[in-house]
CSV table of C-alpha atoms in Angstrom, one decimal:
chain,number,residue,atom,x,y,z
A,1,LEU,CA,-9.7,23.9,-9.7
A,2,ASP,CA,-11.8,25.9,-12.2
A,3,ASP,CA,-13.7,22.8,-13.5
A,4,VAL,CA,-11.9,23.0,-16.9
A,5,TYR,CA,-11.6,19.2,-16.8
A,6,LYS,CA,-15.4,18.8,-17.2
A,7,LYS,CA,-15.3,19.5,-20.9
A,8,ASP,CA,-13.1,16.4,-21.3
A,9,LEU,CA,-15.3,14.0,-19.2
A,10,ASN,CA,-16.0,10.9,-21.1
A,11,PRO,CA,-18.5,8.8,-19.1
A,12,SER,CA,-19.4,6.8,-22.2
A,13,ASN,CA,-15.9,5.3,-22.5
A,14,PRO,CA,-16.3,1.6,-21.6
A,15,LEU,CA,-12.9,1.7,-19.9
A,16,ALA,CA,-13.8,4.7,-17.8
A,17,HIS,CA,-15.4,5.0,-14.4
A,18,ASN,CA,-18.3,7.2,-15.4
A,19,GLY,CA,-16.1,10.2,-14.8
A,20,ASP,CA,-16.3,9.5,-11.0
A,21,VAL,CA,-12.5,9.2,-10.5
A,22,ALA,CA,-11.9,12.5,-12.2
A,23,LYS,CA,-14.7,14.2,-10.2
A,24,ALA,CA,-13.4,12.8,-6.9
A,25,TYR,CA,-9.9,13.9,-7.7
A,26,ALA,CA,-11.0,17.4,-8.7
A,27,ASN,CA,-13.0,17.6,-5.4
A,28,MET,CA,-10.0,16.6,-3.4
A,29,LEU,CA,-7.9,19.3,-5.2
A,30,ARG,CA,-10.6,21.9,-4.4
A,31,GLN,CA,-10.5,20.9,-0.7
A,32,MET,CA,-6.7,21.0,-0.6
A,33,TYR,CA,-6.5,24.5,-2.2
A,34,ASP,CA,-9.5,26.1,-0.5
A,35,GLU,CA,-8.1,29.0,1.4
A,36,ALA,CA,-11.2,29.3,3.5
A,37,GLY,CA,-11.2,25.5,4.2
A,38,GLN,CA,-9.8,23.6,7.1
A,39,SER,CA,-6.1,23.2,7.6
A,40,SER,CA,-6.4,19.5,7.1
A,41,PHE,CA,-8.9,17.1,5.6
A,42,ALA,CA,-9.3,13.4,4.9
A,43,PRO,CA,-9.7,12.5,1.2
A,44,ARG,CA,-12.6,10.1,2.0
A,45,GLN,CA,-14.5,10.6,-1.3
A,46,LEU,CA,-11.5,9.9,-3.4
A,47,LYS,CA,-10.6,6.8,-1.3
A,48,HIS,CA,-14.2,5.5,-1.5
A,49,THR,CA,-14.4,6.1,-5.3
A,50,ILE,CA,-11.0,4.4,-5.9
A,51,GLY,CA,-12.2,1.5,-3.7
A,52,ARG,CA,-15.5,1.2,-5.6
A,53,TYR,CA,-13.7,0.8,-9.0
A,54,GLY,CA,-10.6,-1.0,-7.7
A,55,PRO,CA,-11.6,-3.6,-5.2
A,56,ALA,CA,-7.9,-4.1,-4.2
A,57,PHE,CA,-8.1,-0.5,-2.7
A,58,SER,CA,-11.4,-0.9,-0.8
A,59,GLY,CA,-11.2,-1.3,3.0
A,60,TYR,CA,-8.3,0.0,5.1
A,61,GLY,CA,-5.5,-2.5,4.5
A,62,GLN,CA,-2.1,-1.4,3.5
A,63,GLN,CA,-1.7,-1.0,-0.2
A,64,ASP,CA,1.2,-0.5,-2.6
A,65,SER,CA,1.6,3.2,-3.4
A,66,GLN,CA,2.9,2.6,-6.9
A,67,GLU,CA,-0.1,0.4,-7.7
A,68,PHE,CA,-2.4,3.1,-6.4
A,69,LEU,CA,-0.8,5.8,-8.4
A,70,LEU,CA,-1.0,3.6,-11.6
A,71,PHE,CA,-4.7,3.0,-10.9
A,72,LEU,CA,-5.3,6.7,-10.3
A,73,LEU,CA,-3.5,7.8,-13.5
A,74,ASP,CA,-5.3,5.1,-15.5
A,75,GLY,CA,-8.6,6.1,-14.1
A,76,LEU,CA,-8.0,9.8,-14.8
A,77,GLN,CA,-6.7,8.9,-18.3
A,78,GLU,CA,-9.9,7.0,-19.2
A,79,ASP,CA,-12.4,9.3,-17.5
A,80,LEU,CA,-10.8,12.3,-19.3
A,81,ASN,CA,-10.1,10.6,-22.7
A,82,ARG,CA,-11.0,13.0,-25.5
A,83,ILE,CA,-11.5,10.1,-27.9
A,84,MET,CA,-15.2,9.2,-27.8
A,85,LYS,CA,-14.9,6.1,-30.1
A,86,LYS,CA,-11.5,4.3,-30.1
A,87,PRO,CA,-10.6,3.0,-33.5
A,88,TYR,CA,-8.7,-0.2,-34.0
A,89,ILE,CA,-5.4,0.4,-35.7
A,90,GLU,CA,-2.8,-2.3,-36.2
A,91,LYS,CA,0.7,-1.3,-35.1
A,92,PRO,CA,3.2,-1.4,-38.0
A,93,ASP,CA,6.4,-3.4,-37.9
A,94,SER,CA,9.9,-2.0,-38.5
A,95,THR,CA,11.6,-2.8,-41.7
A,96,ASP,CA,15.2,-3.8,-42.3
A,97,GLU,CA,15.8,-0.6,-44.2
A,98,MET,CA,14.9,1.7,-41.3
A,99,VAL,CA,17.2,0.0,-38.7
A,100,HIS,CA,20.2,2.3,-39.5
A,101,ASN,CA,18.2,5.2,-40.9
A,102,LYS,CA,17.5,7.8,-38.2
A,103,GLU,CA,15.1,9.7,-40.4
A,104,ALA,CA,13.0,6.6,-41.1
A,105,LEU,CA,13.1,5.6,-37.4
A,106,ALA,CA,11.9,9.1,-36.4
A,107,GLU,CA,9.0,8.8,-38.9
A,108,PHE,CA,8.2,5.3,-37.6
A,109,ALA,CA,8.2,6.6,-34.0
A,110,ASP,CA,5.9,9.5,-35.0
A,111,LYS,CA,3.5,7.0,-36.7
A,112,CYS,CA,3.5,4.8,-33.6
A,113,TRP,CA,2.8,7.9,-31.4
A,114,ASP,CA,-0.1,8.9,-33.7
A,115,ILE,CA,-1.6,5.5,-33.4
A,116,TYR,CA,-1.4,5.6,-29.6
A,117,LYS,CA,-2.9,9.1,-29.6
A,118,ALA,CA,-5.8,8.0,-31.8
A,119,ARG,CA,-7.0,5.9,-28.9
A,120,ASN,CA,-5.5,7.8,-25.8
A,121,ASP,CA,-5.8,11.5,-25.8
A,122,SER,CA,-6.2,13.2,-22.5
A,123,VAL,CA,-4.5,15.7,-20.2
A,124,ILE,CA,-2.9,12.6,-18.5
A,125,THR,CA,-1.4,11.6,-21.9
A,126,ASP,CA,-0.3,15.1,-22.5
A,127,LEU,CA,1.5,15.3,-19.2
A,128,PHE,CA,2.8,11.8,-18.5
A,129,ALA,CA,3.0,9.6,-21.7
A,130,GLY,CA,6.0,8.8,-23.7
A,131,MET,CA,7.4,6.0,-25.8
A,132,TYR,CA,10.2,3.4,-25.2
A,133,LYS,CA,12.3,2.4,-28.2
A,134,SER,CA,13.0,-1.4,-27.9
A,135,THR,CA,15.5,-3.1,-30.2
A,136,LEU,CA,15.6,-6.9,-30.4
A,137,VAL,CA,18.3,-8.8,-32.3
A,138,CYS,CA,17.6,-12.4,-33.2
A,139,PRO,CA,20.7,-14.5,-32.0
A,140,ALA,CA,20.1,-17.0,-34.8
A,141,CYS,CA,19.7,-14.8,-37.9
A,142,ASP,CA,20.7,-11.3,-36.6
A,143,LYS,CA,17.4,-9.9,-37.8
A,144,VAL,CA,16.7,-6.6,-36.0
A,145,SER,CA,13.2,-5.6,-34.8
A,146,ILE,CA,12.4,-2.2,-33.4
A,147,ILE,CA,9.2,-1.3,-31.7
A,148,PHE,CA,8.0,1.9,-29.9
A,149,ASP,CA,5.9,1.1,-26.8
A,150,PRO,CA,3.9,3.8,-24.9
A,151,PHE,CA,4.4,4.3,-21.2
A,152,ASN,CA,2.9,6.7,-18.6
A,153,ASN,CA,5.3,5.9,-15.7
A,154,LEU,CA,8.8,4.7,-15.2
A,155,THR,CA,10.0,2.3,-12.5
A,156,LEU,CA,13.4,3.2,-11.2
A,157,GLN,CA,15.5,1.4,-8.7
A,158,LEU,CA,16.6,3.3,-5.6
A,159,PRO,CA,20.1,2.9,-4.3
A,160,ILE,CA,20.2,1.6,-0.7
A,161,GLU,CA,23.5,2.1,1.1
A,162,ASN,CA,24.5,-0.4,3.8
A,163,LEU,CA,26.0,1.7,6.6
A,164,TRP,CA,28.1,-1.2,7.9
A,165,GLY,CA,30.0,-2.3,4.8
A,166,LYS,CA,29.3,0.7,2.5
A,167,GLU,CA,27.8,-1.8,-0.1
A,168,ILE,CA,25.1,-0.6,-2.3
A,169,PHE,CA,22.0,-2.7,-2.9
A,170,TYR,CA,19.3,-2.1,-5.4
A,171,PHE,CA,15.8,-3.2,-4.8
A,172,PRO,CA,13.2,-3.1,-7.5
A,173,LEU,CA,10.1,-1.0,-6.6
A,174,ASN,CA,7.7,-3.4,-8.3
A,175,LYS,CA,6.9,-6.9,-7.2
């Protein structure tokens, strides 16, 4: 609302949208919180901007709200990325020694997070990003591999109760 985001605009980022998504989002927030403004408004500028960079969202067809939110978060992340030149850093692999060593795993997780932050550093990362710990065990040789993958959203299943038989069904939110 106070244009603080402008210092983080990164229009030279090849993955960004020239800062347009961040500017349109900021404009929408200003309209929403303008006490002297109208009691309702249509976020046309944001919709037009999202449609320009995400052709799936152009026009007036029905869209998946989760896909829209992911596109918006990704657009804001790249438009506001504080990293001007993203370095290439290869992700390290876990070792057999760290599998049962909590201190070594914490150090490994920190290293993976630092690598992610070296390429993705924005207010969106600050607010929404985290890391999954995935452990894979080879069924043939019992080798354990641990990786930490970044995420900025979680897909959760919603319980749906059937009123006739009191059965509970779970439907995935993604396709």
